[in-house]
Amino acid sequence: MKRADQKIAKAAELLKTIANSTRLKILLALAQTDALNVSYLQQQLQIEQSVLSHALIQMKDRDILARQRRGKEIYYSLADPAALKMILWAMNRVEG
Protein backbone atom coordinates (compact mmCIF):
# COMPACT_ATOMS: atom_id res chain seq x y z
CA MET A 1 0.00 0.00 0.00
CA LYS A 2 1.33 3.43 -0.92
CA ARG A 3 2.03 5.96 1.79
CA ALA A 4 -0.80 8.21 0.54
CA ASP A 5 -3.21 5.27 0.65
CA GLN A 6 -2.17 4.51 4.22
CA LYS A 7 -2.81 8.12 5.24
CA ILE A 8 -6.22 8.05 3.57
CA ALA A 9 -7.13 4.81 5.36
CA LYS A 10 -6.05 6.23 8.72
CA ALA A 11 -7.98 9.45 8.10
CA ALA A 12 -11.09 7.42 7.23
CA GLU A 13 -10.77 5.47 10.49
CA LEU A 14 -10.42 8.70 12.43
CA LEU A 15 -13.53 10.15 10.81
CA LYS A 16 -15.46 6.93 11.49
CA THR A 17 -14.56 7.26 15.15
CA ILE A 18 -16.21 10.65 15.53
CA ALA A 19 -19.10 9.93 13.14
CA ASN A 20 -21.38 8.88 15.98
CA SER A 21 -23.95 11.01 17.81
CA THR A 22 -22.79 9.90 21.27
CA ARG A 23 -19.16 10.69 20.50
CA LEU A 24 -20.12 14.04 18.98
CA LYS A 25 -22.03 14.94 22.15
CA ILE A 26 -18.96 14.10 24.21
CA LEU A 27 -16.67 16.14 21.98
CA LEU A 28 -18.98 19.16 22.04
CA ALA A 29 -19.21 18.98 25.84
CA LEU A 30 -15.42 18.79 26.14
CA ALA A 31 -15.01 21.69 23.73
CA GLN A 32 -16.71 23.99 26.24
CA THR A 33 -14.11 23.51 28.97
CA ASP A 34 -10.53 22.44 29.64
CA ALA A 35 -11.38 18.96 30.92
CA LEU A 36 -14.28 17.00 32.35
CA ASN A 37 -14.39 13.90 34.51
CA VAL A 38 -16.27 10.76 33.56
CA SER A 39 -18.93 11.19 36.26
CA TYR A 40 -19.75 14.71 35.09
CA LEU A 41 -19.97 13.62 31.44
CA GLN A 42 -22.24 10.72 32.35
CA GLN A 43 -24.55 12.92 34.39
CA GLN A 44 -24.65 15.84 31.94
CA LEU A 45 -25.07 13.80 28.78
CA GLN A 46 -27.29 11.07 30.25
CA ILE A 47 -25.18 8.32 28.68
CA GLU A 48 -24.88 4.84 30.16
CA GLN A 49 -21.52 4.36 31.88
CA SER A 50 -20.50 1.44 29.67
CA VAL A 51 -21.35 3.32 26.46
CA LEU A 52 -19.52 6.41 27.69
CA SER A 53 -16.43 4.45 28.71
CA HIS A 54 -16.30 2.67 25.37
CA ALA A 55 -16.61 5.94 23.45
CA LEU A 56 -13.95 7.67 25.56
CA ILE A 57 -11.49 4.80 25.15
CA GLN A 58 -12.01 4.68 21.39
CA MET A 59 -11.35 8.40 21.06
CA LYS A 60 -8.37 8.33 23.40
CA ASP A 61 -6.82 5.41 21.51
CA ARG A 62 -7.02 7.45 18.31
CA ASP A 63 -5.52 10.54 19.99
CA ILE A 64 -8.71 12.55 19.67
CA LEU A 65 -8.88 12.87 23.46
CA ALA A 66 -6.27 13.23 26.15
CA ARG A 67 -6.71 11.57 29.54
CA GLN A 68 -5.38 12.67 32.90
CA ARG A 69 -5.81 11.10 36.32
CA ARG A 70 -6.44 13.47 39.22
CA GLY A 71 -6.63 11.44 42.38
CA LYS A 72 -9.37 8.87 41.87
CA GLU A 73 -10.97 10.74 38.99
CA ILE A 74 -10.08 10.52 35.31
CA TYR A 75 -10.46 13.69 33.27
CA TYR A 76 -10.73 13.90 29.52
CA SER A 77 -10.00 16.82 27.22
CA LEU A 78 -9.66 17.42 23.50
CA ALA A 79 -6.19 16.38 22.41
CA ASP A 80 -6.27 18.59 19.33
CA PRO A 81 -8.45 21.71 18.94
CA ALA A 82 -8.46 21.15 15.16
CA ALA A 83 -10.95 18.33 15.71
CA LEU A 84 -13.42 20.85 17.08
CA LYS A 85 -13.19 22.97 13.94
CA MET A 86 -14.18 19.99 11.83
CA ILE A 87 -17.08 19.11 14.13
CA LEU A 88 -18.37 22.68 14.20
CA TRP A 89 -18.10 22.83 10.41
CA ALA A 90 -20.28 19.72 10.16
CA MET A 91 -22.79 21.05 12.70
CA ASN A 92 -23.09 24.34 10.80
CA ARG A 93 -23.77 22.47 7.56
CA VAL A 94 -26.87 20.83 9.02
CA GLU A 95 -30.14 22.72 8.76
CA GLY A 96 -32.22 23.26 11.86
PDB file of C-alpha atoms in Angstrom:
ATOM      1  CA  MET A   1       0.000   0.000   0.000  1.00  0.00           C
ATOM      2  CA  LYS A   2       1.330   3.434  -0.921  1.00  0.00           C
ATOM      3  CA  ARG A   3       2.026   5.960   1.791  1.00  0.00           C
ATOM      4  CA  ALA A   4      -0.801   8.209   0.541  1.00  0.00           C
ATOM      5  CA  ASP A   5      -3.215   5.272   0.646  1.00  0.00           C
ATOM      6  CA  GLN A   6      -2.168   4.514   4.217  1.00  0.00           C
ATOM      7  CA  LYS A   7      -2.812   8.118   5.243  1.00  0.00           C
ATOM      8  CA  ILE A   8      -6.220   8.051   3.572  1.00  0.00           C
ATOM      9  CA  ALA A   9      -7.127   4.810   5.362  1.00  0.00           C
ATOM     10  CA  LYS A  10      -6.047   6.234   8.723  1.00  0.00           C
ATOM     11  CA  ALA A  11      -7.983   9.451   8.097  1.00  0.00           C
ATOM     12  CA  ALA A  12     -11.088   7.417   7.227  1.00  0.00           C
ATOM     13  CA  GLU A  13     -10.773   5.470  10.488  1.00  0.00           C
ATOM     14  CA  LEU A  14     -10.424   8.700  12.429  1.00  0.00           C
ATOM     15  CA  LEU A  15     -13.533  10.147  10.812  1.00  0.00           C
ATOM     16  CA  LYS A  16     -15.465   6.931  11.487  1.00  0.00           C
ATOM     17  CA  THR A  17     -14.564   7.256  15.149  1.00  0.00           C
ATOM     18  CA  ILE A  18     -16.209  10.651  15.535  1.00  0.00           C
ATOM     19  CA  ALA A  19     -19.097   9.928  13.140  1.00  0.00           C
ATOM     20  CA  ASN A  20     -21.385   8.885  15.976  1.00  0.00           C
ATOM     21  CA  SER A  21     -23.950  11.011  17.807  1.00  0.00           C
ATOM     22  CA  THR A  22     -22.793   9.903  21.268  1.00  0.00           C
ATOM     23  CA  ARG A  23     -19.157  10.694  20.504  1.00  0.00           C
ATOM     24  CA  LEU A  24     -20.117  14.039  18.980  1.00  0.00           C
ATOM     25  CA  LYS A  25     -22.029  14.944  22.154  1.00  0.00           C
ATOM     26  CA  ILE A  26     -18.958  14.099  24.210  1.00  0.00           C
ATOM     27  CA  LEU A  27     -16.669  16.145  21.983  1.00  0.00           C
ATOM     28  CA  LEU A  28     -18.976  19.162  22.039  1.00  0.00           C
ATOM     29  CA  ALA A  29     -19.206  18.985  25.837  1.00  0.00           C
ATOM     30  CA  LEU A  30     -15.424  18.791  26.143  1.00  0.00           C
ATOM     31  CA  ALA A  31     -15.008  21.692  23.735  1.00  0.00           C
ATOM     32  CA  GLN A  32     -16.713  23.989  26.236  1.00  0.00           C
ATOM     33  CA  THR A  33     -14.108  23.508  28.966  1.00  0.00           C
ATOM     34  CA  ASP A  34     -10.533  22.443  29.637  1.00  0.00           C
ATOM     35  CA  ALA A  35     -11.380  18.964  30.924  1.00  0.00           C
ATOM     36  CA  LEU A  36     -14.279  16.997  32.354  1.00  0.00           C
ATOM     37  CA  ASN A  37     -14.389  13.904  34.512  1.00  0.00           C
ATOM     38  CA  VAL A  38     -16.270  10.762  33.564  1.00  0.00           C
ATOM     39  CA  SER A  39     -18.926  11.189  36.261  1.00  0.00           C
ATOM     40  CA  TYR A  40     -19.754  14.706  35.086  1.00  0.00           C
ATOM     41  CA  LEU A  41     -19.966  13.617  31.441  1.00  0.00           C
ATOM     42  CA  GLN A  42     -22.237  10.719  32.348  1.00  0.00           C
ATOM     43  CA  GLN A  43     -24.551  12.924  34.392  1.00  0.00           C
ATOM     44  CA  GLN A  44     -24.653  15.842  31.943  1.00  0.00           C
ATOM     45  CA  LEU A  45     -25.069  13.796  28.782  1.00  0.00           C
ATOM     46  CA  GLN A  46     -27.292  11.067  30.252  1.00  0.00           C
ATOM     47  CA  ILE A  47     -25.179   8.317  28.678  1.00  0.00           C
ATOM     48  CA  GLU A  48     -24.882   4.844  30.160  1.00  0.00           C
ATOM     49  CA  GLN A  49     -21.524   4.362  31.882  1.00  0.00           C
ATOM     50  CA  SER A  50     -20.499   1.437  29.674  1.00  0.00           C
ATOM     51  CA  VAL A  51     -21.347   3.324  26.463  1.00  0.00           C
ATOM     52  CA  LEU A  52     -19.525   6.414  27.689  1.00  0.00           C
ATOM     53  CA  SER A  53     -16.434   4.453  28.711  1.00  0.00           C
ATOM     54  CA  HIS A  54     -16.303   2.667  25.370  1.00  0.00           C
ATOM     55  CA  ALA A  55     -16.605   5.944  23.450  1.00  0.00           C
ATOM     56  CA  LEU A  56     -13.948   7.671  25.565  1.00  0.00           C
ATOM     57  CA  ILE A  57     -11.494   4.802  25.149  1.00  0.00           C
ATOM     58  CA  GLN A  58     -12.005   4.683  21.393  1.00  0.00           C
ATOM     59  CA  MET A  59     -11.352   8.405  21.057  1.00  0.00           C
ATOM     60  CA  LYS A  60      -8.374   8.327  23.399  1.00  0.00           C
ATOM     61  CA  ASP A  61      -6.824   5.410  21.512  1.00  0.00           C
ATOM     62  CA  ARG A  62      -7.018   7.453  18.306  1.00  0.00           C
ATOM     63  CA  ASP A  63      -5.516  10.545  19.985  1.00  0.00           C
ATOM     64  CA  ILE A  64      -8.711  12.552  19.670  1.00  0.00           C
ATOM     65  CA  LEU A  65      -8.882  12.868  23.462  1.00  0.00           C
ATOM     66  CA  ALA A  66      -6.273  13.235  26.147  1.00  0.00           C
ATOM     67  CA  ARG A  67      -6.714  11.574  29.537  1.00  0.00           C
ATOM     68  CA  GLN A  68      -5.380  12.670  32.896  1.00  0.00           C
ATOM     69  CA  ARG A  69      -5.806  11.104  36.315  1.00  0.00           C
ATOM     70  CA  ARG A  70      -6.444  13.473  39.219  1.00  0.00           C
ATOM     71  CA  GLY A  71      -6.633  11.445  42.377  1.00  0.00           C
ATOM     72  CA  LYS A  72      -9.368   8.868  41.873  1.00  0.00           C
ATOM     73  CA  GLU A  73     -10.974  10.745  38.987  1.00  0.00           C
ATOM     74  CA  ILE A  74     -10.082  10.520  35.310  1.00  0.00           C
ATOM     75  CA  TYR A  75     -10.455  13.686  33.268  1.00  0.00           C
ATOM     76  CA  TYR A  76     -10.726  13.898  29.516  1.00  0.00           C
ATOM     77  CA  SER A  77     -10.003  16.816  27.220  1.00  0.00           C
ATOM     78  CA  LEU A  78      -9.664  17.424  23.504  1.00  0.00           C
ATOM     79  CA  ALA A  79      -6.192  16.379  22.405  1.00  0.00           C
ATOM     80  CA  ASP A  80      -6.273  18.592  19.326  1.00  0.00           C
ATOM     81  CA  PRO A  81      -8.448  21.706  18.937  1.00  0.00           C
ATOM     82  CA  ALA A  82      -8.460  21.155  15.162  1.00  0.00           C
ATOM     83  CA  ALA A  83     -10.950  18.331  15.707  1.00  0.00           C
ATOM     84  CA  LEU A  84     -13.423  20.848  17.082  1.00  0.00           C
ATOM     85  CA  LYS A  85     -13.191  22.969  13.942  1.00  0.00           C
ATOM     86  CA  MET A  86     -14.180  19.991  11.835  1.00  0.00           C
ATOM     87  CA  ILE A  87     -17.084  19.115  14.135  1.00  0.00           C
ATOM     88  CA  LEU A  88     -18.368  22.678  14.204  1.00  0.00           C
ATOM     89  CA  TRP A  89     -18.103  22.827  10.413  1.00  0.00           C
ATOM     90  CA  ALA A  90     -20.285  19.718  10.163  1.00  0.00           C
ATOM     91  CA  MET A  91     -22.789  21.050  12.701  1.00  0.00           C
ATOM     92  CA  ASN A  92     -23.089  24.335  10.798  1.00  0.00           C
ATOM     93  CA  ARG A  93     -23.772  22.472   7.555  1.00  0.00           C
ATOM     94  CA  VAL A  94     -26.871  20.831   9.020  1.00  0.00           C
ATOM     95  CA  GLU A  95     -30.137  22.716   8.763  1.00  0.00           C
ATOM     96  CA  GLY A  96     -32.220  23.258  11.856  1.00  0.00           C
TER      97      GLY A  96
END
